[in-house]
GROMACS .gro file of C-alpha atoms in nm:
model
  145
    1MET     CA    1  10.158   1.209 -12.993
    2SER     CA    2   9.902   1.487 -12.995
    3GLU     CA    3  10.028   1.847 -12.904
    4ALA     CA    4   9.882   1.992 -12.630
    5ARG     CA    5   9.666   2.274 -12.634
    6PRO     CA    6   9.615   2.568 -12.395
    7SER     CA    7   9.325   2.474 -12.182
    8HIS     CA    8   9.173   2.828 -12.281
    9ASP     CA    9   9.114   3.016 -12.605
   10PRO     CA   10   9.257   3.391 -12.689
   11ARG     CA   11   8.934   3.410 -12.904
   12SER     CA   12   8.759   3.300 -12.685
   13LEU     CA   13   8.837   3.557 -12.391
   14VAL     CA   14   8.803   3.819 -12.591
   15ARG     CA   15   8.440   3.686 -12.683
   16ALA     CA   16   8.393   3.702 -12.253
   17ARG     CA   17   8.539   4.073 -12.191
   18ARG     CA   18   8.375   4.203 -12.522
   19VAL     CA   19   8.048   3.985 -12.335
   20VAL     CA   20   8.164   4.101 -11.947
   21LEU     CA   21   8.161   4.489 -12.117
   22MET     CA   22   7.843   4.557 -12.295
   23LEU     CA   23   7.661   4.377 -12.004
   24GLY     CA   24   7.856   4.696 -11.755
   25LEU     CA   25   7.682   4.938 -12.115
   26LEU     CA   26   7.349   4.765 -12.068
   27GLY     CA   27   7.264   4.858 -11.681
   28GLY     CA   28   7.521   4.560 -11.484
   29CYS     CA   29   7.711   4.765 -11.291
   30ALA     CA   30   7.490   5.108 -11.162
   31ASP     CA   31   7.766   5.311 -11.103
   32ALA     CA   32   8.081   5.393 -11.151
   33ALA     CA   33   8.405   5.214 -10.998
   34GLY     CA   34   8.761   5.333 -10.953
   35PRO     CA   35   8.922   5.672 -11.125
   36GLU     CA   36   8.644   5.670 -11.313
   37GLN     CA   37   8.384   5.862 -11.093
   38PRO     CA   38   8.576   6.155 -10.897
   39MET     CA   39   8.711   6.130 -10.520
   40SER     CA   40   8.589   6.417 -10.250
   41GLY     CA   41   8.909   6.449  -9.958
   42ARG     CA   42   8.634   6.668  -9.835
   43GLN     CA   43   8.358   6.397  -9.824
   44THR     CA   44   8.582   6.126  -9.699
   45TYR     CA   45   8.737   6.410  -9.450
   46GLU     CA   46   8.386   6.501  -9.338
   47ARG     CA   47   8.343   6.178  -9.281
   48GLN     CA   48   8.596   6.067  -9.110
   49CYS     CA   49   8.832   6.316  -9.007
   50ALA     CA   50   8.608   6.599  -8.876
   51ARG     CA   51   8.418   6.479  -8.625
   52CYS     CA   52   8.709   6.581  -8.407
   53HIS     CA   53   8.988   6.772  -8.648
   54GLY     CA   54   8.627   6.982  -8.750
   55ASP     CA   55   8.482   7.097  -9.030
   56ASP     CA   56   8.742   7.360  -9.044
   57GLY     CA   57   9.017   7.167  -8.997
   58ARG     CA   58   8.980   7.304  -8.628
   59PRO     CA   59   8.998   7.065  -8.268
   60THR     CA   60   8.614   7.009  -8.159
   61LYS     CA   61   8.430   7.071  -7.817
   62ALA     CA   62   8.417   6.699  -7.864
   63ALA     CA   63   8.801   6.645  -7.927
   64PRO     CA   64   8.953   6.939  -7.804
   65THR     CA   65   9.311   6.743  -7.743
   66ALA     CA   66   9.260   6.670  -8.159
   67ARG     CA   67   9.586   6.805  -8.364
   68ASP     CA   68   9.454   7.140  -8.580
   69LEU     CA   69   9.513   7.074  -8.899
   70THR     CA   70   9.510   7.457  -9.022
   71ASN     CA   71   9.864   7.510  -8.804
   72ARG     CA   72  10.020   7.538  -9.160
   73SER     CA   73  10.444   7.455  -8.988
   74TYR     CA   74  10.238   7.123  -8.831
   75ILE     CA   75  10.088   7.028  -9.149
   76GLU     CA   76  10.454   7.101  -9.360
   77SER     CA   77  10.662   6.982  -9.095
   78LEU     CA   78  10.458   6.590  -9.132
   79GLY     CA   79  10.425   6.593  -9.502
   80ASP     CA   80  10.228   6.413  -9.729
   81ARG     CA   81  10.419   6.117  -9.567
   82GLY     CA   82  10.407   6.137  -9.217
   83ILE     CA   83  10.007   6.255  -9.218
   84ARG     CA   84   9.952   5.957  -9.470
   85GLU     CA   85  10.117   5.794  -9.199
   86ALA     CA   86   9.888   5.929  -8.906
   87ILE     CA   87   9.587   5.860  -9.138
   88MET     CA   88   9.704   5.541  -9.150
   89GLN     CA   89   9.845   5.423  -8.813
   90GLY     CA   90   9.699   5.703  -8.581
   91ARG     CA   91   9.880   5.917  -8.330
   92PRO     CA   92   9.886   5.901  -7.888
   93VAL     CA   93   9.706   6.301  -7.811
   94MET     CA   94  10.009   6.521  -7.648
   95VAL     CA   95   9.919   6.792  -7.534
   96GLY     CA   96   9.583   6.829  -7.217
   97PRO     CA   97   9.505   6.635  -6.929
   98GLU     CA   98   9.312   6.359  -7.145
   99GLN     CA   99   9.564   6.135  -7.288
  100LYS     CA  100   9.303   6.021  -7.576
  101THR     CA  101   9.471   5.871  -7.903
  102MET     CA  102   9.362   5.911  -8.289
  103PRO     CA  103   9.220   5.582  -8.383
  104ALA     CA  104   9.438   5.393  -8.653
  105PHE     CA  105   9.248   5.379  -8.991
  106GLY     CA  106   9.460   5.058  -9.082
  107ASN     CA  107   9.408   4.963  -9.551
  108GLN     CA  108   9.024   5.124  -9.495
  109PHE     CA  109   9.119   5.388  -9.742
  110SER     CA  110   9.276   5.228 -10.142
  111ASP     CA  111   9.588   5.397 -10.245
  112ALA     CA  112   9.422   5.667 -10.460
  113GLU     CA  113   9.142   5.819 -10.159
  114LEU     CA  114   9.437   5.817  -9.887
  115LYS     CA  115   9.603   6.051 -10.165
  116VAL     CA  116   9.337   6.322 -10.259
  117LEU     CA  117   9.237   6.300  -9.842
  118VAL     CA  118   9.561   6.408  -9.734
  119GLY     CA  119   9.580   6.638 -10.021
  120TYR     CA  120   9.292   6.771  -9.836
  121VAL     CA  121   9.379   6.803  -9.485
  122ARG     CA  122   9.729   7.027  -9.620
  123SER     CA  123   9.422   7.254  -9.815
  124LEU     CA  124   9.289   7.328  -9.480
  125SER     CA  125   9.685   7.477  -9.381
  126ASN     CA  126   9.704   7.595  -9.708
  127SER     CA  127   9.444   7.696  -9.971
  128GLU     CA  128   9.705   7.764 -10.244
  129LEU     CA  129   9.696   7.395 -10.249
  130GLY     CA  130   9.412   7.331 -10.475
  131PRO     CA  131   9.016   7.235 -10.458
  132ASP     CA  132   8.891   6.997 -10.262
  133GLU     CA  133   8.773   6.761 -10.535
  134LEU     CA  134   9.073   6.608 -10.724
  135THR     CA  135   9.078   6.276 -10.941
  136PRO     CA  136   9.345   6.025 -10.893
  137ASP     CA  137   9.512   6.148 -11.259
  138ALA     CA  138   9.481   6.472 -11.086
  139VAL     CA  139   9.677   6.381 -10.735
  140ARG     CA  140   9.955   6.165 -10.932
  141GLU     CA  141   9.973   6.549 -11.165
  142ARG     CA  142  10.056   6.696 -10.843
  143ALA     CA  143  10.295   6.457 -10.631
  144GLY     CA  144  10.483   6.455 -11.013
  145GLU     CA  145  10.417   6.065 -11.084
   0.00000   0.00000   0.00000
């Protein structure tokens, strides 16, 4: 009886990875993806949040009952976890005659994108928290991970 061999040769896997890498280096991928490309909390905020919360974190005329993200005591009371949950699960409006809600974004953002967005939201109430463009490594470093 002959000994069973694995269905793949480790050397062929190494060769295949080299080919994929070379194709990527030769233009197979136009843009870098993932942590190599800087993420901007500001850009994500402007794209998804500013319509209601305003460019500066203050509610717009279109959404006057949206939370004021420049209110430092409110933002600090939420903490990163609360901000993250509000983004993912949405929030009911607590004031105003029109009881509108903040939509839930669910899992629309990657974990890294969500972290930089939370950091940017926090920076709207506290300019000492740092730049609006952070790499995932910088966010992990600030979080002590």
